[in-house]
Amino acid sequence: MKPLSLLLLVASVLVAGCTQPESSPGATQAAACEPLETAPREAPGREPAFPGQTRACGVTSDVAFDVVVLTTALERPWAVEPLPDGALLVTEKPGRMRVVSAGGEVGPPLAGVPAVDDRGQGGLLDVALSPDFATDRTIFWSYTEPREGGNGTSIARGVLSADRRRLENVRVILRTQPTYDNNFHYGSRIVFAGDGTLFVTVGERADTLMRIHAQRLDGHLGKVLRIRPDGSPAPDNPFVGREDALPEIWSYGHRNPQAAALDAQGRLWVIEHGPRGGDELNLAEKGKNYGWPLITYGIDYRGGPITYAGGPAEGAGTQGEGLEQPVYFWDPVIAPSGAQFYDGAAFPAWQGSLFIGALRAMRLVRLVIEDDRVTGEEHLLTDRNQRIRDVRQGPDGMLYLVTDEGQLLKLTPRG
């Protein structure tokens, strides 16, 4: 072999050692390449239940894209929802909703938004268009509603006025229960299913006393709910007709799910904050129990096992009968917020990928999923050092993101 050829071969091997191209067989075999995450575990000793459940192979799609900064003038944006004409609806945590033009001009706050409790993790949170928005101009949003004795996650709907200045016919269609007085773990992603029903994710409110509510069927906390657009429970929900359960419940045993998205088959995937270690990706199926706080791959923020009211002194394990395992977990955590399965034409190499915003990790995470298992992970936008709060696909096939630092970003193909 000629010396130059030998040098090129060595160089290519060194580059390939970190990430695996998706066309390679190694991208679908968890043990065939180096995992993307190599930092020390936050919860060492809590071993995965199956190969590939954590620390997937690093993959690269070699997609060339540009990041267009549409605006930097937002305050704590929480969600972005593309409108059919290229404009975008954006919520701001302090309690404002705005329309941002396709060119980045930020409109005034919409009138008609109810009062919010924006302490801590609360505020004006997610927003979603009605499936019939083109004709009914209806939007739905989640927010932390101030109440007597505390607050709670509530869902409201209203009609966007023709001049896009106000919300009309506003009414609250769901008030999750019980009300509680703290400012943590509201969940709050809302996703329309293909049949017109609405999925709502709800956190369990964080405190040790409240964690067990994720296992109780007489309340909404720590659940994925499924309702009709008028707020009534979907009639085929799994616990309809049970006296000891609320009919809105779809799945339970969740901690703080701040990200959710439908895949190409119309199934709901939920990504939730773990404690110290143990952020989870779950396929949220009808009537299933996802384990929190009985099982987890994380530990308490102060160290030691997860405990809960009435639980064993040794705390939570990682597996239990009748409890679903996460499809994937992160340790160290990424602090997930916002998710989107990509199916657009602008980035063909990304079709089928699941994109997740990362707050603590300050990046856009892309997962490759095959046969309901994560086979590859890619980290994007790591150089921007911003907490990515939400990611959505627009009707133009572009990806739109908002960050806690007040930016609205657009990813476009280069060239």
Short mmCIF file of C-alpha atoms in Angstrom, two decimals:
data_model
loop_
_atom_site.label_atom_id
_atom_site.label_comp_id
_atom_site.label_asym_id
_atom_site.label_seq_id
_atom_site.Cartn_x
_atom_site.Cartn_y
_atom_site.Cartn_z
CA MET A 1 0.00 0.00 0.00
CA LYS A 2 1.29 3.47 -0.84
CA PRO A 3 2.20 5.68 2.16
CA LEU A 4 -0.45 8.29 1.31
CA SER A 5 -3.16 5.64 1.06
CA LEU A 6 -2.10 4.20 4.41
CA LEU A 7 -2.33 7.63 6.06
CA LEU A 8 -5.80 8.18 4.64
CA LEU A 9 -6.94 4.79 5.91
CA VAL A 10 -5.65 5.48 9.42
CA ALA A 11 -7.33 8.88 9.46
CA SER A 12 -10.67 7.44 8.38
CA VAL A 13 -10.53 4.83 11.14
CA LEU A 14 -9.85 7.50 13.77
CA VAL A 15 -12.76 9.63 12.62
CA ALA A 16 -15.16 6.66 12.50
CA GLY A 17 -14.30 5.68 16.07
CA CYS A 18 -16.52 8.38 17.56
CA THR A 19 -19.66 8.14 15.45
CA GLN A 20 -21.10 5.58 13.10
CA PRO A 21 -22.69 6.46 9.74
CA GLU A 22 -26.30 5.36 9.68
CA SER A 23 -25.77 3.23 6.59
CA SER A 24 -23.37 1.03 8.54
CA PRO A 25 -24.58 -2.17 10.25
CA GLY A 26 -22.96 -0.86 13.40
CA ALA A 27 -25.64 1.80 13.70
CA THR A 28 -28.21 -0.87 14.53
CA GLN A 29 -26.12 -2.92 16.92
CA ALA A 30 -25.72 -1.35 20.34
CA ALA A 31 -22.49 -3.21 21.12
CA ALA A 32 -20.82 -2.66 17.74
CA CYS A 33 -19.58 0.92 18.29
CA GLU A 34 -18.71 3.47 20.91
CA PRO A 35 -21.68 5.02 22.72
CA LEU A 36 -22.13 8.72 22.16
CA GLU A 37 -22.35 9.41 25.91
CA THR A 38 -19.15 8.63 27.81
CA ALA A 39 -19.50 10.87 30.89
CA PRO A 40 -19.68 9.21 34.32
CA ARG A 41 -23.11 7.96 35.34
CA GLU A 42 -25.06 9.99 37.91
CA ALA A 43 -26.71 6.82 39.17
CA PRO A 44 -24.00 4.15 38.89
CA GLY A 45 -24.98 0.55 39.49
CA ARG A 46 -28.49 0.85 38.07
CA GLU A 47 -27.98 -1.37 35.06
CA PRO A 48 -30.20 -1.35 31.97
CA ALA A 49 -32.74 -4.11 31.47
CA PHE A 50 -31.70 -4.84 27.88
CA PRO A 51 -28.88 -3.92 25.46
CA GLY A 52 -29.27 -0.50 23.90
CA GLN A 53 -31.61 0.85 26.59
CA THR A 54 -29.10 3.60 27.29
CA ARG A 55 -25.94 5.07 25.76
CA ALA A 56 -26.75 4.26 22.15
CA CYS A 57 -24.19 4.35 19.40
CA GLY A 58 -23.25 7.76 18.15
CA VAL A 59 -24.44 8.25 14.57
CA THR A 60 -24.03 11.07 12.11
CA SER A 61 -26.37 11.92 9.27
CA ASP A 62 -23.94 14.34 7.60
CA VAL A 63 -26.80 16.75 6.94
CA ALA A 64 -25.63 20.24 6.03
CA PHE A 65 -27.98 22.85 7.47
CA ASP A 66 -28.02 26.51 8.43
CA VAL A 67 -29.43 27.99 11.61
CA VAL A 68 -31.50 31.10 10.95
CA VAL A 69 -32.12 33.26 14.02
CA LEU A 70 -35.61 34.64 13.44
CA THR A 71 -35.63 36.69 16.64
CA THR A 72 -33.84 37.10 19.97
CA ALA A 73 -36.58 39.28 21.47
CA LEU A 74 -38.68 36.66 23.26
CA GLU A 75 -38.88 36.21 27.04
CA ARG A 76 -38.63 32.62 28.28
CA PRO A 77 -40.47 31.08 25.29
CA TRP A 78 -41.93 27.65 26.14
CA ALA A 79 -43.54 26.43 22.92
CA VAL A 80 -43.61 27.19 19.21
CA GLU A 81 -46.43 26.16 16.86
CA PRO A 82 -46.11 26.85 13.11
CA LEU A 83 -49.15 28.35 11.41
CA PRO A 84 -50.22 27.31 7.90
CA ASP A 85 -48.99 30.52 6.26
CA GLY A 86 -45.47 30.39 7.71
CA ALA A 87 -46.02 32.55 10.79
CA LEU A 88 -45.53 31.00 14.23
CA LEU A 89 -47.42 31.01 17.49
CA VAL A 90 -45.09 31.29 20.48
CA THR A 91 -45.91 31.11 24.18
CA GLU A 92 -43.83 32.94 26.76
CA LYS A 93 -43.65 31.51 30.26
CA PRO A 94 -44.62 34.77 32.06
CA GLY A 95 -48.08 34.54 30.45
CA ARG A 96 -47.93 35.95 26.94
CA MET A 97 -48.75 34.42 23.57
CA ARG A 98 -47.52 36.07 20.38
CA VAL A 99 -47.57 35.63 16.63
CA VAL A 100 -44.13 35.88 15.03
CA SER A 101 -44.07 36.45 11.27
CA ALA A 102 -42.16 34.16 8.93
CA GLY A 103 -39.52 36.87 8.72
CA GLY A 104 -39.12 37.15 12.50
CA GLU A 105 -41.26 40.19 13.30
CA VAL A 106 -42.60 39.72 16.84
CA GLY A 107 -46.23 40.71 17.29
CA PRO A 108 -47.78 42.15 20.46
CA PRO A 109 -49.12 39.85 23.19
CA LEU A 110 -52.50 38.40 22.29
CA ALA A 111 -55.38 39.64 24.41
CA GLY A 112 -57.56 37.09 26.16
CA VAL A 113 -54.93 34.82 27.72
CA PRO A 114 -55.99 33.78 31.25
CA ALA A 115 -53.87 34.65 34.27
CA VAL A 116 -51.02 32.23 34.96
CA ASP A 117 -48.89 31.32 37.97
CA ASP A 118 -45.40 31.67 36.52
CA ARG A 119 -43.39 30.90 39.65
CA GLY A 120 -40.78 28.19 39.31
CA GLN A 121 -41.66 25.84 36.45
CA GLY A 122 -45.14 27.28 36.01
CA GLY A 123 -46.54 29.71 33.49
CA LEU A 124 -48.03 29.76 30.01
CA LEU A 125 -46.74 26.51 28.54
CA ASP A 126 -47.69 24.50 25.45
CA VAL A 127 -49.85 25.47 22.47
CA ALA A 128 -51.33 23.41 19.63
CA LEU A 129 -53.53 24.12 16.63
CA SER A 130 -56.89 22.47 16.18
CA PRO A 131 -56.79 19.85 13.40
CA ASP A 132 -59.41 22.06 11.73
CA PHE A 133 -57.55 25.32 12.33
CA ALA A 134 -57.82 26.34 8.67
CA THR A 135 -61.58 26.64 9.09
CA ASP A 136 -62.20 27.13 12.83
CA ARG A 137 -59.05 29.12 13.86
CA THR A 138 -59.14 27.32 17.20
CA ILE A 139 -56.06 26.80 19.34
CA PHE A 140 -55.47 24.90 22.58
CA TRP A 141 -52.92 25.69 25.27
CA SER A 142 -51.76 24.47 28.66
CA TYR A 143 -50.89 26.69 31.58
CA THR A 144 -50.39 26.77 35.33
CA GLU A 145 -53.69 28.04 36.66
CA PRO A 146 -53.67 29.89 40.00
CA ARG A 147 -56.31 28.36 42.26
CA GLU A 148 -57.51 28.54 45.82
CA GLY A 149 -55.06 26.44 47.81
CA GLY A 150 -52.37 26.33 45.12
CA ASN A 151 -52.31 25.80 41.38
CA GLY A 152 -52.53 23.12 38.71
CA THR A 153 -52.15 22.31 35.03
CA SER A 154 -55.17 23.43 33.04
CA ILE A 155 -56.08 23.23 29.35
CA ALA A 156 -57.91 26.07 27.58
CA ARG A 157 -59.15 26.67 24.07
CA GLY A 158 -59.96 29.81 22.13
CA VAL A 159 -60.33 31.25 18.66
CA LEU A 160 -57.53 33.33 17.15
CA SER A 161 -59.08 36.52 15.81
CA ALA A 162 -58.76 37.28 12.10
CA ASP A 163 -56.34 40.14 12.82
CA ARG A 164 -54.28 37.87 15.12
CA ARG A 165 -54.51 40.33 17.98
CA ARG A 166 -56.64 38.45 20.51
CA LEU A 167 -58.15 35.14 21.60
CA GLU A 168 -61.93 34.93 21.53
CA ASN A 169 -64.46 32.55 23.09
CA VAL A 170 -61.84 31.42 25.60
CA ARG A 171 -62.83 28.65 27.97
CA VAL A 172 -61.05 26.20 30.24
CA ILE A 173 -61.85 22.64 29.19
CA LEU A 174 -59.78 20.68 31.74
CA ARG A 175 -58.53 21.42 35.24
CA THR A 176 -56.26 18.64 36.47
CA GLN A 177 -56.70 17.48 40.05
CA PRO A 178 -55.72 17.58 42.81
CA THR A 179 -54.71 21.22 43.25
CA TYR A 180 -51.39 21.52 45.04
CA ASP A 181 -49.29 24.39 46.38
CA ASN A 182 -45.80 24.26 44.91
CA ASN A 183 -44.20 25.30 41.61
CA PHE A 184 -42.77 22.10 40.11
CA HIS A 185 -43.60 19.33 37.62
CA TYR A 186 -46.55 20.45 35.57
CA GLY A 187 -45.77 18.35 32.48
CA SER A 188 -48.04 20.20 30.05
CA ARG A 189 -47.35 18.98 26.51
CA ILE A 190 -50.47 18.64 24.38
CA VAL A 191 -50.63 16.57 21.20
CA PHE A 192 -53.55 15.94 18.86
CA ALA A 193 -54.03 12.33 17.81
CA GLY A 194 -55.16 11.33 14.34
CA ASP A 195 -58.73 10.74 15.55
CA GLY A 196 -59.08 14.32 16.82
CA THR A 197 -58.61 13.51 20.50
CA LEU A 198 -56.05 15.41 22.52
CA PHE A 199 -53.24 13.90 24.62
CA VAL A 200 -52.16 15.92 27.67
CA THR A 201 -49.08 15.13 29.79
CA VAL A 202 -49.21 15.98 33.48
CA GLY A 203 -46.41 15.93 36.07
CA GLU A 204 -46.75 14.49 39.56
CA ARG A 205 -45.71 17.74 41.35
CA ALA A 206 -42.26 16.58 42.53
CA ASP A 207 -42.53 16.54 46.31
CA THR A 208 -41.88 13.22 48.07
CA LEU A 209 -45.42 13.32 49.45
CA MET A 210 -46.88 13.75 45.96
CA ARG A 211 -44.85 11.20 44.00
CA ILE A 212 -47.18 8.30 44.73
CA HIS A 213 -50.00 10.20 43.00
CA ALA A 214 -48.47 8.99 39.74
CA GLN A 215 -49.71 5.52 40.75
CA ARG A 216 -53.15 6.59 41.94
CA LEU A 217 -55.99 6.47 39.44
CA ASP A 218 -58.22 8.88 41.39
CA GLY A 219 -56.24 11.93 40.19
CA HIS A 220 -54.58 13.33 37.10
CA LEU A 221 -51.04 13.83 38.43
CA GLY A 222 -48.24 11.80 36.84
CA LYS A 223 -50.44 10.77 33.91
CA VAL A 224 -50.99 11.03 30.21
CA LEU A 225 -54.61 12.06 29.65
CA ARG A 226 -56.72 11.75 26.52
CA ILE A 227 -59.69 14.02 26.03
CA ARG A 228 -61.99 15.24 23.30
CA PRO A 229 -61.75 18.88 22.13
CA ASP A 230 -64.57 19.85 24.49
CA GLY A 231 -62.60 18.49 27.47
CA SER A 232 -64.67 15.36 28.00
CA PRO A 233 -62.82 12.04 28.31
CA ALA A 234 -62.29 10.00 25.17
CA PRO A 235 -64.99 7.29 25.40
CA ASP A 236 -62.59 4.40 24.73
CA ASN A 237 -60.02 5.38 27.37
CA PRO A 238 -58.85 2.39 29.44
CA PHE A 239 -60.45 3.30 32.78
CA VAL A 240 -63.82 4.61 31.63
CA GLY A 241 -66.53 3.13 33.83
CA ARG A 242 -64.30 2.33 36.82
CA GLU A 243 -65.49 4.00 40.00
CA ASP A 244 -61.96 4.19 41.41
CA ALA A 245 -60.38 5.85 38.37
CA LEU A 246 -60.70 9.07 36.42
CA PRO A 247 -61.93 8.52 32.87
CA GLU A 248 -59.45 10.97 31.28
CA ILE A 249 -56.44 8.73 32.10
CA TRP A 250 -54.61 7.09 29.18
CA SER A 251 -51.41 5.91 30.94
CA TYR A 252 -49.86 6.45 34.36
CA GLY A 253 -46.67 6.17 36.42
CA HIS A 254 -45.04 9.20 34.79
CA ARG A 255 -42.81 11.73 36.54
CA ASN A 256 -42.64 15.02 34.63
CA PRO A 257 -43.26 14.50 30.91
CA GLN A 258 -42.40 17.76 29.14
CA ALA A 259 -42.07 16.27 25.66
CA ALA A 260 -44.44 14.20 23.54
CA ALA A 261 -44.88 13.41 19.85
CA LEU A 262 -46.75 11.08 17.50
CA ASP A 263 -44.81 8.68 15.30
CA ALA A 264 -45.70 7.70 11.72
CA GLN A 265 -48.07 5.03 13.05
CA GLY A 266 -49.93 7.58 15.17
CA ARG A 267 -48.54 6.28 18.45
CA LEU A 268 -47.65 8.63 21.29
CA TRP A 269 -44.07 8.75 22.55
CA VAL A 270 -43.44 10.61 25.81
CA ILE A 271 -40.10 11.89 27.07
CA GLU A 272 -39.94 12.73 30.75
CA HIS A 273 -37.54 14.27 33.20
CA GLY A 274 -35.95 11.76 35.52
CA PRO A 275 -34.44 12.67 38.86
CA ARG A 276 -30.63 12.60 39.07
CA GLY A 277 -30.05 10.25 36.14
CA GLY A 278 -32.85 8.43 34.38
CA ASP A 279 -34.56 10.75 31.88
CA GLU A 280 -36.90 8.39 29.98
CA LEU A 281 -38.29 7.79 26.52
CA ASN A 282 -41.55 5.83 26.73
CA LEU A 283 -44.02 4.57 24.16
CA ALA A 284 -47.18 5.58 26.03
CA GLU A 285 -49.68 2.81 25.42
CA LYS A 286 -53.27 2.50 26.57
CA GLY A 287 -53.71 1.66 30.24
CA LYS A 288 -50.05 0.89 30.94
CA ASN A 289 -48.08 1.78 34.07
CA TYR A 290 -44.64 3.35 33.51
CA GLY A 291 -43.47 2.84 37.04
CA TRP A 292 -42.71 6.15 38.72
CA PRO A 293 -41.93 6.29 41.63
CA LEU A 294 -41.86 2.50 42.14
CA ILE A 295 -39.04 2.05 39.62
CA THR A 296 -36.51 4.43 38.09
CA TYR A 297 -32.99 4.50 36.67
CA GLY A 298 -32.20 7.66 38.64
CA ILE A 299 -31.46 8.58 42.23
CA ASP A 300 -32.51 11.45 44.48
CA TYR A 301 -31.01 14.86 43.72
CA ARG A 302 -29.26 14.77 47.10
CA GLY A 303 -28.03 11.24 46.52
CA GLY A 304 -29.52 7.95 47.65
CA PRO A 305 -32.53 6.04 46.36
CA ILE A 306 -35.88 7.50 45.36
CA THR A 307 -38.34 7.33 48.24
CA TYR A 308 -42.04 8.09 48.38
CA ALA A 309 -44.89 8.14 50.86
CA GLY A 310 -45.66 4.59 51.98
CA GLY A 311 -42.76 3.11 50.04
CA PRO A 312 -40.02 0.76 51.24
CA ALA A 313 -37.09 2.20 53.16
CA GLU A 314 -34.64 0.98 50.52
CA GLY A 315 -36.39 3.08 47.91
CA ALA A 316 -37.21 2.41 44.26
CA GLY A 317 -35.66 -0.34 42.17
CA THR A 318 -35.32 -0.51 38.40
CA GLN A 319 -37.84 -3.26 37.55
CA GLY A 320 -41.18 -4.44 38.84
CA GLU A 321 -44.00 -6.76 37.85
CA GLY A 322 -46.59 -5.03 35.69
CA LEU A 323 -44.39 -1.96 35.26
CA GLU A 324 -43.20 -0.90 31.82
CA GLN A 325 -39.54 -0.40 31.08
CA PRO A 326 -38.51 2.79 29.29
CA VAL A 327 -37.54 2.28 25.67
CA TYR A 328 -34.47 4.41 26.43
CA PHE A 329 -32.98 6.39 29.28
CA TRP A 330 -30.26 9.00 29.66
CA ASP A 331 -27.71 9.13 32.46
CA PRO A 332 -26.41 11.82 32.80
CA VAL A 333 -29.74 13.46 32.14
CA ILE A 334 -30.37 15.81 29.22
CA ALA A 335 -33.48 17.49 30.76
CA PRO A 336 -35.83 16.90 27.79
CA SER A 337 -38.38 19.45 26.62
CA GLY A 338 -40.27 19.40 23.33
CA ALA A 339 -40.21 16.63 20.72
CA GLN A 340 -40.93 16.05 17.04
CA PHE A 341 -40.87 13.02 14.75
CA TYR A 342 -39.62 14.36 11.44
CA ASP A 343 -41.37 13.41 8.18
CA GLY A 344 -40.65 16.40 5.96
CA ALA A 345 -38.98 16.62 2.56
CA ALA A 346 -36.46 19.33 3.43
CA PHE A 347 -34.14 16.89 5.22
CA PRO A 348 -34.58 13.42 3.65
CA ALA A 349 -31.83 11.87 5.80
CA TRP A 350 -33.73 12.83 8.94
CA GLN A 351 -37.07 11.26 8.01
CA GLY A 352 -38.32 9.04 10.83
CA SER A 353 -35.94 10.59 13.38
CA LEU A 354 -37.16 11.77 16.76
CA PHE A 355 -35.87 15.21 17.72
CA ILE A 356 -35.83 16.25 21.39
CA GLY A 357 -34.89 19.59 22.92
CA ALA A 358 -32.40 19.37 25.79
CA LEU A 359 -32.30 21.97 28.54
CA ARG A 360 -29.45 20.87 30.79
CA ALA A 361 -27.47 19.35 27.91
CA MET A 362 -28.02 22.48 25.76
CA ARG A 363 -28.44 20.69 22.44
CA LEU A 364 -30.87 19.20 19.99
CA VAL A 365 -30.93 15.42 20.35
CA ARG A 366 -31.76 13.23 17.36
CA LEU A 367 -32.68 9.59 17.93
CA VAL A 368 -32.77 6.83 15.34
CA ILE A 369 -35.49 4.33 16.28
CA GLU A 370 -35.88 0.91 14.64
CA ASP A 371 -38.41 -1.72 15.77
CA ASP A 372 -39.21 0.44 18.82
CA ARG A 373 -35.60 0.47 19.99
CA VAL A 374 -33.11 3.33 19.89
CA THR A 375 -30.26 2.37 17.57
CA GLY A 376 -28.43 5.67 17.31
CA GLU A 377 -28.12 9.11 18.85
CA GLU A 378 -26.81 12.36 17.39
CA HIS A 379 -26.25 15.68 19.15
CA LEU A 380 -26.81 18.88 17.16
CA LEU A 381 -26.41 22.59 17.93
CA THR A 382 -23.97 21.85 20.75
CA ASP A 383 -21.96 24.95 19.86
CA ARG A 384 -24.84 27.32 20.59
CA ASN A 385 -24.91 26.66 24.37
CA GLN A 386 -28.64 27.31 24.68
CA ARG A 387 -31.39 25.50 26.55
CA ILE A 388 -33.68 24.19 23.81
CA ARG A 389 -37.25 24.31 25.10
CA ASP A 390 -39.27 23.15 22.09
CA VAL A 391 -38.85 21.81 18.56
CA ARG A 392 -41.59 21.61 15.90
CA GLN A 393 -41.75 20.83 12.20
CA GLY A 394 -43.36 23.48 10.03
CA PRO A 395 -45.55 22.89 6.96
CA ASP A 396 -42.48 23.84 4.90
CA GLY A 397 -40.53 20.88 6.33
CA MET A 398 -38.19 23.11 8.32
CA LEU A 399 -37.54 22.66 12.03
CA TYR A 400 -38.37 25.52 14.39
CA LEU A 401 -36.96 25.78 17.90
CA VAL A 402 -37.28 28.12 20.87
CA THR A 403 -34.70 28.47 23.62
CA ASP A 404 -34.88 29.66 27.21
CA GLU A 405 -32.49 32.42 26.18
CA GLY A 406 -35.27 34.02 24.12
CA GLN A 407 -34.39 32.90 20.61
CA LEU A 408 -36.57 31.49 17.85
CA LEU A 409 -34.48 29.41 15.44
CA LYS A 410 -35.16 27.87 12.05
CA LEU A 411 -33.13 25.00 10.60
CA THR A 412 -32.89 25.09 6.80
CA PRO A 413 -30.98 22.91 4.30
CA ARG A 414 -27.68 24.38 3.22
CA GLY A 415 -27.08 24.99 -0.46
#
